[in-house]
mmCIF file of C-alpha atoms in Angstrom:
data_model
loop_
_atom_site.group_PDB
_atom_site.id
_atom_site.type_symbol
_atom_site.label_atom_id
_atom_site.label_comp_id
_atom_site.label_asym_id
_atom_site.label_seq_id
_atom_site.Cartn_x
_atom_site.Cartn_y
_atom_site.Cartn_z
ATOM 1 C CA MET I 1 0.100 0.453 -0.102
ATOM 2 C CA THR I 2 3.327 2.241 0.273
ATOM 3 C CA VAL I 3 4.347 1.933 -2.806
ATOM 4 C CA GLU I 4 0.851 3.188 -3.907
ATOM 5 C CA THR I 5 0.071 6.104 -2.148
ATOM 6 C CA LYS I 6 4.176 6.679 -3.575
ATOM 7 C CA THR I 7 2.331 6.635 -6.988
ATOM 8 C CA GLU I 8 0.065 8.611 -6.618
ATOM 9 C CA LEU I 9 1.387 11.690 -4.886
ATOM 10 C CA PRO I 10 3.424 12.176 -8.464
ATOM 11 C CA GLN I 11 0.159 12.613 -10.315
ATOM 12 C CA ALA I 12 -1.815 14.815 -7.731
ATOM 13 C CA THR I 13 1.464 17.004 -7.138
ATOM 14 C CA GLY I 14 1.960 16.537 -11.617
ATOM 15 C CA SER I 15 -1.612 18.387 -11.787
ATOM 16 C CA CYS I 16 -0.541 21.651 -9.834
ATOM 17 C CA CYS I 17 2.734 21.736 -10.671
ATOM 18 C CA SER I 18 5.104 21.425 -14.186
ATOM 19 C CA PRO I 19 7.857 19.075 -14.027
ATOM 20 C CA ALA I 20 10.724 20.398 -12.349
ATOM 21 C CA GLY I 21 8.696 20.588 -8.922
ATOM 22 C CA THR I 22 7.372 25.075 -9.133
ATOM 23 C CA CYS I 23 3.262 26.046 -8.989
ATOM 24 C CA HIS I 24 1.472 27.447 -11.450
ATOM 25 C CA GLY I 25 -0.628 29.261 -8.599
ATOM 26 C CA GLY I 26 -4.043 28.538 -10.919
ATOM 27 C CA GLY I 27 -3.582 30.501 -14.400
ATOM 28 C CA ALA I 28 -4.063 33.741 -12.992
ATOM 29 C CA ALA I 29 0.344 34.452 -12.988
ATOM 30 C CA ASP I 30 0.450 32.616 -17.042
ATOM 31 C CA ALA I 31 -2.625 34.598 -17.714
ATOM 32 C CA GLU I 32 -0.614 38.661 -16.516
ATOM 33 C CA GLN I 33 3.178 36.753 -17.985
ATOM 34 C CA ALA I 34 0.668 35.771 -21.388
ATOM 35 C CA GLY I 35 -0.124 39.610 -22.055
ATOM 36 C CA VAL I 36 -1.713 43.307 -20.551
ATOM 37 C CA THR I 37 -5.125 42.082 -17.992
ATOM 38 C CA ALA I 38 -7.285 45.096 -16.508
ATOM 39 C CA VAL I 39 -10.656 44.823 -14.952
ATOM 40 C CA TYR I 40 -13.884 46.354 -15.938
ATOM 41 C CA GLU I 41 -16.767 47.487 -13.768
ATOM 42 C CA VAL I 42 -20.017 46.211 -15.313
ATOM 43 C CA LYS I 43 -23.079 46.860 -14.600
ATOM 44 C CA GLY I 44 -26.675 44.671 -14.963
ATOM 45 C CA MET I 45 -24.680 40.989 -15.362
ATOM 46 C CA THR I 46 -26.769 38.808 -13.064
ATOM 47 C CA CYS I 47 -25.974 34.876 -14.347
ATOM 48 C CA GLY I 48 -24.648 32.535 -16.137
ATOM 49 C CA HIS I 49 -26.223 34.162 -19.407
ATOM 50 C CA CYS I 50 -24.951 37.395 -19.033
ATOM 51 C CA GLU I 51 -20.903 36.303 -17.732
ATOM 52 C CA GLY I 52 -21.664 34.557 -21.246
ATOM 53 C CA ALA I 53 -22.842 37.440 -23.499
ATOM 54 C CA VAL I 54 -20.736 40.476 -22.073
ATOM 55 C CA SER I 55 -17.785 38.171 -22.649
ATOM 56 C CA SER I 56 -18.506 36.268 -25.674
ATOM 57 C CA GLU I 57 -19.037 40.525 -27.219
ATOM 58 C CA ILE I 58 -15.618 40.947 -25.276
ATOM 59 C CA SER I 59 -13.657 38.052 -26.869
ATOM 60 C CA GLY I 60 -14.334 39.453 -29.939
ATOM 61 C CA ILE I 61 -12.073 42.826 -29.876
ATOM 62 C CA ALA I 62 -8.731 42.364 -32.040
ATOM 63 C CA GLY I 63 -5.739 41.275 -28.826
ATOM 64 C CA VAL I 64 -8.276 39.542 -26.100
ATOM 65 C CA THR I 65 -6.360 36.528 -25.290
ATOM 66 C CA SER I 66 -9.029 35.771 -22.463
ATOM 67 C CA VAL I 67 -11.895 36.538 -20.234
ATOM 68 C CA LYS I 68 -13.754 36.275 -17.863
ATOM 69 C CA ALA I 69 -17.022 37.232 -16.223
ATOM 70 C CA VAL I 70 -18.986 37.072 -13.152
ATOM 71 C CA ALA I 71 -21.909 38.558 -12.924
ATOM 72 C CA ALA I 72 -21.731 38.222 -8.185
ATOM 73 C CA ALA I 73 -18.979 41.221 -8.642
ATOM 74 C CA GLY I 74 -19.977 42.551 -11.709
ATOM 75 C CA GLN I 75 -16.268 42.164 -13.053
ATOM 76 C CA VAL I 76 -15.229 41.268 -16.269
ATOM 77 C CA THR I 77 -11.296 40.174 -16.950
ATOM 78 C CA VAL I 78 -9.357 40.902 -19.549
ATOM 79 C CA VAL I 79 -6.348 39.478 -21.145
ATOM 80 C CA SER I 80 -4.955 40.830 -24.231
ATOM 81 C CA ASP I 81 -2.088 41.361 -26.702
ATOM 82 C CA THR I 82 -2.304 45.384 -26.020
ATOM 83 C CA PRO I 83 -3.823 47.318 -23.818
ATOM 84 C CA LEU I 84 -7.612 48.112 -24.669
ATOM 85 C CA ASP I 85 -8.919 51.245 -26.585
ATOM 86 C CA GLU I 86 -12.064 51.459 -23.029
ATOM 87 C CA ALA I 87 -14.307 52.629 -25.592
ATOM 88 C CA ALA I 88 -14.071 48.962 -27.939
ATOM 89 C CA VAL I 89 -14.699 47.975 -24.368
ATOM 90 C CA ARG I 90 -17.445 50.002 -23.260
ATOM 91 C CA ALA I 91 -18.856 49.213 -27.516
ATOM 92 C CA ALA I 92 -18.997 46.197 -27.333
ATOM 93 C CA VAL I 93 -20.325 45.770 -23.462
ATOM 94 C CA ASP I 94 -23.119 47.954 -24.688
ATOM 95 C CA GLU I 95 -23.561 45.200 -27.571
ATOM 96 C CA ALA I 96 -24.138 42.647 -24.991
ATOM 97 C CA GLY I 97 -26.561 44.948 -23.446
ATOM 98 C CA TYR I 98 -25.030 45.419 -20.543
ATOM 99 C CA GLU I 99 -23.108 48.936 -18.785
ATOM 100 C CA LEU I 100 -19.189 49.763 -18.915
ATOM 101 C CA VAL I 101 -19.247 51.628 -15.161
ATOM 102 C CA GLY I 102 -15.075 51.902 -16.062
ATOM 103 C CA GLN I 103 -11.951 49.784 -14.664
ATOM 104 C CA ALA I 104 -11.717 48.406 -11.318
#
């Protein structure tokens, strides 16, 4: 049984750590290294459908690599290759049917 435990530990460790043994930290650090991260406050999101609509529209902006909307917090985190024009983000949020308050 000790052999099985030792066999399972590297598998569990490998799922969250690199082969070199360093932790990835859940992806947030990877996202920051991949580009520019901006958090926006969006008014009117109340559910998963709202999150999807906003995420879909913002994802259409050139250079956007990742979008995560959280209705409960009223925030959208966007990772892009370069800083985004707030007017483009505002237009995307408006197209989805919500209101961009500004950067959080």
